[in-house]
Amino acid sequence: MCGIIGFVDYPNSRRLAEKGLEKIAYRGADSSKILHFGQITFGHNLHAIIDFVEQPLVSEKGLMVINCEIYNWLEIGKFNSIYANNDSELAAKYLDKVVLNGEEEFVEAVNKFDGDYAFAYYSKRLRKLFLARDVVGVKPLVYYFDEKNGRFAFASEKKALNVSEIDAVHLNPRKILVFDVEAKQISFIDREITPKKVAKPLPEIKSALIESVKKRAPHKHFALLFSGGLDSSILSKVLNDLKKKGRYNGFFACISDPDSNFAEPKDLASARSAAKSLGLELFVRKVTLSELEHELPHIISLIESSDPIRVAVASTIYFATKEIHSHGIKVVLSGLGADELFAGYDRFKNSNDINGDCYSYFIKMYENDLYFEDIICMKNNLELRVPFLDIEFAQKALGLNAKYKIGKIGKTIVNKKILREIAIDVGLDKEIALRPKKAAQYGSNFDKAIESLAKKHGFKSKADYLNSLIKKCASVTAEGMVTKGAQRNIPIAALLSTGKDSLYALYLMQKQGYDIRCLITIESKNKDSFMFHTPTVELAKLQAKALGKRLVVVRTKGEKEKELKELEKGIMVAKKIFGIEGVCSGALFSNYQRQRIERVCEHLGVRHFAPLWHMNQEQYMRQLIPAGFKFLISKIACYGMDREWLGKRIDEEAIDALVALGKKYGINVAGEGGEYETLVTDMPLFRQKLRVSFSKKMSNEFTGEIDVKVAALDRK
């Protein structure tokens, strides 16, 4: 709805705010204003849906800038005897009223806002700046703390702060940030998303969805991103049944370019069929390959990423919202969030903790899909509304028993089971309700089109091609300052165990264009750690040298849970020295490992990537050999694997034998149950190969490990 920015104790802060607001001018064309108060500078771009109150908001008690759509602002005002002209003014007056009553009451007040918001509020008396956003993270908010100089900055988007060469990070929506302007310190107040148990799942989830859609449906003409799949179709059906709403249309974008051998995608036929069934007027934006090629640098700049999957998804939304804008519409509804809440992705079918995985995907949406969808919508002067991410609805969805997410309808096992049942219950055509999911980037041809462009320009991968476009995204200010209009994917550290999983995860992340700044390895005295593969540090050092990467070594006693504190220290070191913003791990199926790494990362404000998560184990193993990975078994600990397996080089024949052992004894083909560990001696990113000589040490018939006597790097 709006764009906000602020600086504390920055020289030339007004100029920085002006330049920052220019970078995100599309977030509000109705009004733009900057306010300077002592050390504080606030700026605001306004996108008005109906009436508006100019910002920044100023009172005797405080200053505020807010980007919001608060649906219960009238009720809050009435209950607290506060008169306000709109939701933003109500928020400012309400916080004025409670800010001096202590942090607990302040948090309680913020939690009463029902809707999507991101704000900065400065208390004149406390001399403290508060930053908060809705707990799901629908509205974006990033910040930067210059600890050395005691400076602080925030904005709706990273690019707004790039004019001052600031590397901002996302504010975790489950934390309220407090910056003490006098002490030059930041602290955080934790908030939670608590799953709610539901006694009668189908009627309660159905009712919560209808209520969420009702709140978000404008009374003026609006749009629905429509693919003809379950999520957008059920929203359309609920909208059709609402009595009070404006007129709405469906919009779909795809690559359709016969001259470049791109026929209409199958999803277009599905979208048209579903729209006809729902009586929905559907507008289709057909995009040619040359149009996509022309717009890709701009899209990369907008979403601040060159990740191929993100760019393909973003392209779909970009062209659809561009079409919506041409119709003079200001609000668009999206089905975003249903897959995360109801186990919509195929990989959920392999999960041994469906609800845990749903929660994990859900709480990370703010730094992935939500961020770039909001930016793209705002670029096209649209406010994004996401009914599936209503907090009441989301809490109930997260509290459902997993059997309501993946289970049988008739004889077929489906994901999003209860959502499909609700769709049928509200009268959606059964064929649409049971339609299998196809990811937007594939069903619209955008992924295929980017691959085609990469080949056309002689690149081996989509990531290499998209990274080559980054330099086209930079812009130059009137003063000649080069600004970072786009950047490579965030810098990350890779957890290194010396085994196949951690190194293949690193390999995939680098292929996707991520900047691997350093490696982190854990040296644990507990050789049977549940958390970490415990490599010989000397081998990790050699692998790091082969990769040309710096290595952070973390030493731990390996005591359960305490070792997480040691991991936290290692990530903090990597964050401080190498400026990392994320961590990748080789987690494949171990929720014990993944959830704990995620917990540490969330606490430190860095992202966790697990690119191998829920890969089919046999398929994963069979990818390694043709990819150029050479590795041997360094440790065994399961019935069926004897001395002959120790030191064995893994090839297709060995994988066949592991598959046979899996069928006979139930072992995990990739060793996910701790059946064996591996040592990688060569892989595509190694500049040199690792040579080892070893002896075999057996504890019993089926337990043993190699004892490395000599290890060195040789020319490849």
Short mmCIF file of N, CA and C in Angstrom, two decimals, residues 97 112 122 238 249 259 261 269 282 307 316 330 342 351 373 394 445 532 561 580 599 625-626 640 651 676 681 710 714:
data_model
loop_
_atom_site.label_atom_id
_atom_site.label_comp_id
_atom_site.label_asym_id
_atom_site.label_seq_id
_atom_site.Cartn_x
_atom_site.Cartn_y
_atom_site.Cartn_z
N LYS A 97 -1.01 6.10 22.87
CA LYS A 97 -1.75 5.88 24.12
C LYS A 97 -1.10 4.84 25.01
N LYS A 112 -3.16 -6.64 18.45
CA LYS A 112 -4.60 -6.46 18.20
C LYS A 112 -4.89 -6.02 16.77
N TYR A 122 8.39 6.16 16.63
CA TYR A 122 9.39 6.76 17.52
C TYR A 122 8.71 7.44 18.69
N VAL A 238 -15.61 -18.55 -3.46
CA VAL A 238 -16.00 -17.84 -2.23
C VAL A 238 -16.37 -16.39 -2.57
N ASN A 249 -12.13 -9.47 -11.82
CA ASN A 249 -11.75 -10.26 -12.99
C ASN A 249 -10.55 -11.13 -12.65
N ASP A 259 6.48 -18.20 -32.94
CA ASP A 259 7.69 -17.92 -33.72
C ASP A 259 8.95 -18.46 -33.03
N ASN A 261 8.76 -21.27 -31.09
CA ASN A 261 8.38 -22.66 -30.75
C ASN A 261 7.78 -22.78 -29.36
N ALA A 269 -5.31 -23.55 -20.92
CA ALA A 269 -6.58 -24.23 -21.19
C ALA A 269 -7.30 -24.53 -19.88
N LEU A 282 -11.88 -13.80 -17.71
CA LEU A 282 -10.44 -14.02 -17.58
C LEU A 282 -9.67 -13.23 -18.64
N ASP A 307 18.07 -15.78 -8.54
CA ASP A 307 17.73 -17.19 -8.37
C ASP A 307 16.75 -17.60 -9.47
N THR A 316 6.08 -14.54 -14.01
CA THR A 316 4.66 -14.85 -14.16
C THR A 316 3.80 -13.76 -13.53
N LYS A 330 -6.58 -1.31 -8.50
CA LYS A 330 -5.62 -0.98 -7.45
C LYS A 330 -5.38 -2.11 -6.45
N PHE A 342 -1.10 -26.20 3.77
CA PHE A 342 -1.82 -27.46 3.59
C PHE A 342 -1.00 -28.53 2.87
N SER A 351 7.38 -36.57 3.65
CA SER A 351 7.71 -36.04 4.97
C SER A 351 7.33 -37.00 6.09
N GLU A 373 6.58 -10.85 -4.26
CA GLU A 373 5.23 -10.61 -4.79
C GLU A 373 4.75 -9.22 -4.41
N ALA A 394 -4.55 -19.00 9.33
CA ALA A 394 -3.27 -19.71 9.32
C ALA A 394 -3.06 -20.51 10.60
N ASN A 445 5.07 -21.66 -18.72
CA ASN A 445 6.18 -21.69 -19.70
C ASN A 445 7.33 -20.74 -19.38
N PHE A 532 25.54 -33.61 14.22
CA PHE A 532 26.56 -33.36 13.21
C PHE A 532 27.34 -34.61 12.83
N GLU A 561 21.94 -30.57 22.54
CA GLU A 561 21.39 -29.21 22.60
C GLU A 561 22.47 -28.14 22.84
N ILE A 580 27.89 -12.88 5.87
CA ILE A 580 26.89 -13.82 5.34
C ILE A 580 25.48 -13.43 5.80
N ARG A 599 16.28 -23.02 13.82
CA ARG A 599 16.06 -22.26 15.05
C ARG A 599 17.24 -21.33 15.32
N ILE A 625 26.69 -39.29 -9.12
CA ILE A 625 27.75 -39.84 -9.98
C ILE A 625 27.86 -39.06 -11.29
N PRO A 626 26.75 -38.90 -12.06
CA PRO A 626 26.87 -38.14 -13.31
C PRO A 626 27.22 -36.67 -13.09
N GLY A 640 23.85 -55.42 8.02
CA GLY A 640 23.85 -55.59 6.57
C GLY A 640 25.05 -54.95 5.89
N ASP A 651 29.75 -46.10 -6.75
CA ASP A 651 29.42 -45.96 -8.16
C ASP A 651 28.01 -46.51 -8.36
N TYR A 676 25.48 -45.02 7.45
CA TYR A 676 26.86 -44.84 7.00
C TYR A 676 27.14 -43.36 6.79
N THR A 681 36.02 -37.11 -2.20
CA THR A 681 37.41 -36.92 -2.63
C THR A 681 37.52 -36.03 -3.87
N VAL A 710 47.09 -40.84 5.66
CA VAL A 710 47.67 -39.80 4.82
C VAL A 710 46.55 -39.13 4.03
N ASP A 714 45.94 -33.49 -4.78
CA ASP A 714 46.67 -33.74 -6.01
C ASP A 714 46.07 -32.93 -7.15
#
